Short mmCIF file of C-alpha atoms and ligand atoms in Angstrom, two decimals:
data_model
loop_
_atom_site.label_atom_id
_atom_site.label_comp_id
_atom_site.label_asym_id
_atom_site.label_seq_id
_atom_site.Cartn_x
_atom_site.Cartn_y
_atom_site.Cartn_z
CA MET R 1 8.79 -10.90 16.96
CA SER R 2 9.47 -12.18 13.71
CA ARG R 3 7.20 -10.73 11.00
CA THR R 4 6.94 -11.53 7.27
CA ILE R 5 8.88 -9.15 5.42
CA ALA R 6 7.72 -8.46 1.84
CA VAL R 7 8.93 -6.28 -0.97
CA ASN R 8 6.91 -4.67 -3.69
CA THR R 9 7.83 -5.52 -7.35
CA TRP R 10 7.57 -1.73 -7.71
CA VAL R 11 11.02 -1.35 -6.32
CA TRP R 12 12.27 -2.80 -9.63
CA ALA R 13 9.65 -2.64 -12.33
CA SER R 14 6.22 -1.44 -13.56
CA PRO R 15 3.95 -2.72 -14.87
CA LEU R 16 4.29 -6.40 -13.27
CA SER R 17 4.07 -9.02 -15.98
CA ASP R 18 4.23 -12.71 -16.26
CA ALA R 19 7.55 -12.34 -17.94
CA ILE R 20 9.41 -10.45 -15.12
CA LEU R 21 7.83 -12.26 -12.16
CA GLU R 22 10.11 -15.06 -11.92
CA PRO R 23 13.40 -13.26 -11.99
CA LEU R 24 12.01 -10.82 -9.51
CA ALA R 25 10.69 -13.54 -7.28
CA ARG R 26 13.99 -15.28 -7.39
CA LYS R 27 16.06 -12.09 -6.57
CA ALA R 28 13.63 -11.22 -3.57
CA ALA R 29 13.73 -14.75 -2.19
CA GLY R 30 17.52 -14.78 -2.55
CA MET R 31 17.62 -11.45 -0.46
CA GLY R 32 15.63 -13.19 2.43
CA TYR R 33 12.13 -11.79 1.43
CA GLN R 34 9.28 -13.91 2.46
CA ALA R 35 6.52 -12.41 0.40
CA LEU R 36 6.01 -10.15 -2.64
CA GLU R 37 3.76 -7.22 -2.85
CA LEU R 38 2.16 -7.59 -6.41
CA PRO R 39 0.69 -4.47 -7.86
CA LEU R 40 -2.20 -5.24 -10.29
CA GLU R 41 -1.90 -2.06 -12.39
CA ASP R 42 -4.52 -3.28 -15.04
CA VAL R 43 -6.49 -6.57 -14.99
CA GLY R 44 -4.72 -9.07 -17.27
CA ASP R 45 -1.19 -7.69 -16.76
CA TRP R 46 -0.43 -10.78 -15.04
CA ASP R 47 -1.97 -14.11 -14.31
CA PRO R 48 -2.87 -14.69 -10.53
CA ALA R 49 -2.88 -18.57 -11.01
CA HIS R 50 0.41 -18.79 -12.64
CA THR R 51 1.87 -16.17 -10.20
CA ARG R 52 0.91 -18.39 -7.40
CA GLU R 53 2.67 -21.34 -8.83
CA VAL R 54 5.81 -19.27 -9.53
CA LEU R 55 5.75 -17.94 -5.83
CA ASP R 56 5.09 -21.49 -4.61
CA GLY R 57 8.45 -22.51 -6.28
CA PHE R 58 10.24 -19.88 -4.01
CA GLY R 59 8.14 -20.43 -0.86
CA LEU R 60 6.92 -16.71 -1.07
CA GLY R 61 3.68 -15.28 0.24
CA ALA R 62 1.53 -12.72 -1.76
CA ILE R 63 0.03 -9.43 -1.05
CA LEU R 64 -2.10 -7.88 -3.67
CA VAL R 65 -1.74 -4.21 -4.11
CA GLY R 66 -4.26 -2.20 -5.98
CA ALA R 67 -3.07 0.75 -8.38
CA MET R 68 -4.99 3.96 -8.40
CA GLY R 69 -4.08 5.41 -11.75
CA PRO R 70 -5.88 8.10 -13.57
CA GLY R 71 -9.81 7.84 -13.47
CA ARG R 72 -9.70 5.22 -10.90
CA SER R 73 -11.77 6.66 -7.95
CA LEU R 74 -14.76 5.59 -5.72
CA LEU R 75 -15.60 9.33 -5.92
CA ALA R 76 -17.37 10.52 -9.08
CA ARG R 77 -15.69 13.96 -8.96
CA ALA R 78 -12.26 12.15 -9.72
CA GLY R 79 -12.92 9.07 -11.93
CA ASP R 80 -15.27 6.19 -13.07
CA VAL R 81 -16.90 4.58 -9.87
CA ASP R 82 -18.40 1.82 -11.79
CA ALA R 83 -15.25 0.76 -13.45
CA THR R 84 -13.29 1.08 -10.23
CA GLN R 85 -15.80 -1.24 -8.35
CA ARG R 86 -15.20 -3.75 -11.24
CA TYR R 87 -11.43 -3.33 -10.95
CA LEU R 88 -11.61 -3.85 -7.27
CA ARG R 89 -13.68 -6.92 -7.71
CA SER R 90 -11.14 -8.29 -10.00
CA CYS R 91 -8.48 -7.50 -7.15
CA ILE R 92 -10.52 -9.45 -4.67
CA ALA R 93 -10.59 -12.42 -6.81
CA ALA R 94 -6.90 -12.25 -7.66
CA ALA R 95 -6.28 -11.91 -3.83
CA VAL R 96 -8.25 -15.16 -3.36
CA THR R 97 -6.41 -17.05 -6.26
CA LEU R 98 -3.09 -15.83 -4.76
CA GLY R 99 -3.77 -16.52 -0.95
CA SER R 100 -3.51 -12.83 -0.33
CA GLU R 101 -5.22 -11.90 2.79
CA VAL R 102 -5.63 -8.15 1.74
CA VAL R 103 -5.94 -5.98 -1.21
CA ALA R 104 -3.86 -2.77 -0.28
CA GLY R 105 -4.07 0.69 -1.69
CA PRO R 106 -5.53 4.22 -1.48
CA PHE R 107 -8.95 3.22 -2.99
CA TYR R 108 -10.75 6.44 -2.95
CA ALA R 109 -9.21 8.51 -5.72
CA PRO R 110 -6.29 8.55 -8.18
CA THR R 111 -2.98 8.85 -6.71
CA GLY R 112 -1.56 12.38 -7.28
CA VAL R 113 -5.05 13.94 -8.01
CA THR R 114 -5.86 16.88 -5.41
CA TRP R 115 -8.52 19.36 -5.16
CA ARG R 116 -9.89 21.91 -2.64
CA MET R 117 -13.04 20.87 -0.59
CA THR R 118 -15.20 22.83 1.80
CA GLY R 119 -16.36 21.20 4.97
CA ASP R 120 -19.56 20.15 3.63
CA GLU R 121 -17.98 18.83 0.33
CA ARG R 122 -15.57 16.77 2.42
CA ALA R 123 -18.29 15.32 4.43
CA ASP R 124 -20.31 14.46 1.21
CA ALA R 125 -17.16 12.72 -0.41
CA VAL R 126 -16.77 10.68 2.84
CA ALA R 127 -20.59 9.66 2.48
CA GLU R 128 -20.05 8.92 -1.16
CA LEU R 129 -16.86 6.86 -0.39
CA ARG R 130 -18.79 4.76 2.23
CA GLU R 131 -21.73 4.15 -0.12
CA ASN R 132 -19.50 2.91 -2.88
CA LEU R 133 -17.23 0.88 -0.63
CA ARG R 134 -19.91 -0.88 1.13
CA PRO R 135 -20.84 -3.43 -1.35
CA LEU R 136 -17.19 -4.29 -2.01
CA ALA R 137 -16.64 -4.46 1.73
CA GLU R 138 -19.28 -7.07 1.84
CA GLU R 139 -17.98 -9.07 -1.14
CA ALA R 140 -14.35 -9.01 0.36
CA ALA R 141 -15.58 -10.22 3.55
CA SER R 142 -17.41 -13.22 2.10
CA ALA R 143 -14.22 -14.02 0.04
CA GLY R 144 -12.01 -13.88 3.23
CA VAL R 145 -10.22 -10.77 1.84
CA MET R 146 -9.73 -7.43 3.58
CA LEU R 147 -9.66 -4.14 1.50
CA THR R 148 -7.11 -2.05 3.37
CA ILE R 149 -7.34 1.55 2.55
CA GLU R 150 -4.23 3.67 2.75
CA PRO R 151 -4.27 7.32 3.55
CA LEU R 152 -1.66 9.29 1.39
CA ASN R 153 0.32 12.38 2.09
CA ARG R 154 -1.37 15.93 1.27
CA TYR R 155 0.73 16.24 -2.09
CA GLU R 156 -0.79 12.81 -3.47
CA THR R 157 -4.42 13.33 -2.29
CA SER R 158 -6.62 15.76 -0.76
CA VAL R 159 -9.08 13.09 0.51
CA LEU R 160 -7.55 10.99 3.34
CA ASN R 161 -4.15 12.19 4.60
CA THR R 162 -4.05 11.10 8.30
CA VAL R 163 -5.04 7.93 10.28
CA GLU R 164 -7.60 10.02 12.18
CA GLN R 165 -9.47 11.13 8.95
CA THR R 166 -9.16 7.57 7.67
CA LEU R 167 -10.54 5.83 10.80
CA ASP R 168 -13.51 8.38 10.73
CA ALA R 169 -14.29 7.95 7.21
CA LEU R 170 -14.23 4.18 7.29
CA GLU R 171 -15.88 3.77 10.83
CA PRO R 172 -19.12 2.22 9.78
CA LEU R 173 -17.40 -0.31 7.44
CA LEU R 174 -14.31 -1.53 9.65
CA GLY R 175 -14.28 -5.27 10.09
CA ALA R 176 -13.58 -8.26 8.27
CA GLY R 177 -13.90 -6.77 4.82
CA VAL R 178 -12.30 -3.17 5.43
CA GLY R 179 -9.21 -2.17 7.27
CA LEU R 180 -6.32 0.52 7.14
CA ALA R 181 -3.06 0.06 5.25
CA LEU R 182 -0.52 2.33 6.83
CA ASP R 183 2.61 3.39 5.01
CA THR R 184 5.48 4.79 7.04
CA TYR R 185 6.20 7.14 4.29
CA HIS R 186 3.07 9.00 4.46
CA LEU R 187 2.82 8.81 8.28
CA ASN R 188 6.11 10.55 8.38
CA ILE R 189 4.79 13.49 6.45
CA GLU R 190 1.29 13.80 7.95
CA GLU R 191 1.31 12.53 11.58
CA LYS R 192 2.42 14.59 14.55
CA LYS R 193 3.75 11.45 16.04
CA PRO R 194 3.63 8.49 13.64
CA ALA R 195 3.89 5.79 16.52
CA ASP R 196 0.87 7.24 18.25
CA ALA R 197 -0.98 7.32 14.98
CA ILE R 198 -0.23 3.58 14.56
CA ARG R 199 -1.49 2.98 18.10
CA SER R 200 -4.67 4.96 17.56
CA ALA R 201 -5.55 2.52 14.75
CA ALA R 202 -5.27 -0.70 16.97
CA GLY R 203 -7.50 -3.48 15.71
CA ALA R 204 -8.09 -1.71 12.34
CA ILE R 205 -4.74 -2.19 10.70
CA GLY R 206 -4.68 -4.71 7.84
CA HIS R 207 -1.47 -3.99 6.21
CA VAL R 208 1.79 -1.92 6.73
CA GLN R 209 4.28 -0.61 4.23
CA VAL R 210 7.70 0.55 5.15
CA CYS R 211 10.53 2.54 3.55
CA GLY R 212 12.85 5.31 4.47
CA SER R 213 11.44 8.78 5.03
CA ASP R 214 12.69 9.54 1.61
CA ARG R 215 11.45 6.48 -0.21
CA GLY R 216 14.88 5.03 0.02
CA ALA R 217 16.13 2.14 2.22
CA VAL R 218 14.65 1.36 5.73
CA GLY R 219 17.47 2.27 8.22
CA ASP R 220 19.22 4.86 6.11
CA ASP R 221 16.80 7.42 7.10
CA HIS R 222 15.61 9.36 10.22
CA THR R 223 12.55 7.16 11.11
CA ASP R 224 12.69 5.82 14.63
CA TRP R 225 12.23 2.37 13.59
CA PRO R 226 12.35 0.82 17.04
CA GLU R 227 9.53 3.21 18.10
CA ILE R 228 7.57 2.23 14.97
CA LEU R 229 7.88 -1.56 15.60
CA ARG R 230 6.89 -1.01 19.35
CA ALA R 231 3.79 0.83 18.31
CA LEU R 232 2.83 -1.91 15.76
CA ASP R 233 3.25 -4.35 18.64
CA ASP R 234 1.17 -2.09 20.98
CA ALA R 235 -1.54 -1.96 18.21
CA GLY R 236 -1.69 -5.69 18.11
CA TYR R 237 -0.53 -5.55 14.34
CA HIS R 238 1.55 -8.70 13.64
CA GLY R 239 1.03 -9.02 9.80
CA PRO R 240 3.70 -8.33 7.12
CA LEU R 241 5.77 -5.35 6.48
CA GLY R 242 6.03 -4.57 2.81
CA LEU R 243 8.83 -2.56 1.41
CA GLU R 244 7.42 -0.12 -1.13
CA SER R 245 9.60 2.26 -3.25
CA PHE R 246 9.60 3.02 -7.02
CA THR R 247 11.96 3.70 -9.75
CA GLY R 248 11.59 6.84 -11.96
CA GLU R 249 10.41 4.74 -14.90
CA ASN R 250 7.23 3.85 -13.13
CA ALA R 251 4.46 5.23 -15.43
CA THR R 252 1.69 4.91 -13.02
CA ILE R 253 3.26 6.13 -9.84
CA ALA R 254 6.62 7.92 -10.47
CA VAL R 255 5.05 11.44 -10.92
CA ALA R 256 2.55 11.09 -8.11
CA ALA R 257 5.38 9.89 -5.87
CA SER R 258 7.80 12.48 -7.10
CA VAL R 259 10.50 9.98 -7.80
CA TRP R 260 12.97 12.25 -9.61
CA ARG R 261 16.15 10.75 -8.56
CA PRO R 262 17.55 7.30 -7.74
CA LEU R 263 16.71 6.96 -3.90
CA ALA R 264 19.79 4.37 -3.33
CA PRO R 265 22.84 3.53 -5.28
CA SER R 266 20.80 0.71 -6.94
CA GLN R 267 17.31 -0.76 -6.45
CA ASP R 268 18.98 -4.14 -5.35
CA ASP R 269 20.97 -2.13 -2.87
CA LEU R 270 17.70 -0.46 -1.47
CA ALA R 271 16.05 -3.74 -1.16
CA ARG R 272 18.95 -5.53 0.36
CA ARG R 273 19.73 -2.69 2.99
CA SER R 274 16.01 -2.55 3.94
CA ILE R 275 15.76 -6.33 4.94
CA HIS R 276 19.09 -6.21 6.77
CA ALA R 277 17.99 -3.18 8.81
CA LEU R 278 14.69 -4.67 9.61
CA ARG R 279 15.99 -7.98 10.60
CA ALA R 280 18.77 -6.07 12.62
CA LEU R 281 15.95 -4.39 14.39
CA GLY R 282 14.32 -7.56 15.18
CA ALA R 283 11.29 -6.80 13.18
C1 LIG Z 1 0.69 3.86 -2.90
O1 LIG Z 1 0.90 2.57 -2.17
C2 LIG Z 1 1.57 4.95 -2.30
O2 LIG Z 1 2.10 4.58 -1.34
C3 LIG Z 1 1.80 6.21 -2.93
O3 LIG Z 1 2.71 7.02 -2.41
C4 LIG Z 1 2.25 6.02 -4.42
O4 LIG Z 1 2.13 7.28 -4.97
#
């Protein structure tokens, strides 16, 4: 099966801007990538209509990624819910302009912020998340966009770490407007068997991100990639695979993702090796 392979511009730069888009699009297309994952760190950082034109010039698809920086949260305990809902509405509008089928990200709490919860507090957090996500889910569905919610590893969030927790939390909302975004980096840390976790989310997976188990290149790591790809097939997911990694210069994510050293000889190397490995695997 031949999937669309995308690369996140965070592999090279943060924040994305109109000025750096064209050289990154040229580079990614030259490596054989078919789409870009585009993080919208702050509304206005880059222009979706201009971006669509640039991507058209390289025959690239677009996947919009939302960034949950400090204060961005659908849980009042961790940020400004109204501002986050406004931000996610802007993300949905940008996705429509870009032709992105999803807006992907951990849309419940700021990345890298953790806190302890009793069982009751956790149940309340899930109820609050559902309530604050529901209007956005409806708006996303009518816009033809799916908000795909990503569980993160325990060091980056205390809210949703596993696929099972995420399916439980989103269950009443799953459908055209809400699905799951799975990232092999987090699956490797949290799931007993990442491939089984993928299979358990059959029908609800809206986006998939990939990288080595150390956030480096796909294929240079210990992930059982043939098994992951089989599991995605078994789960009926035939959508894009987006390579997501970061440089230490990423002000929004580097601390949360604990990028303290280069994860490959160069970022170009990381991207090039990953797409070669994925294609060699028949992804
Ligand atoms: C965001 O997509 C993500 O995967 C996080 O690990 C970034 O900190």
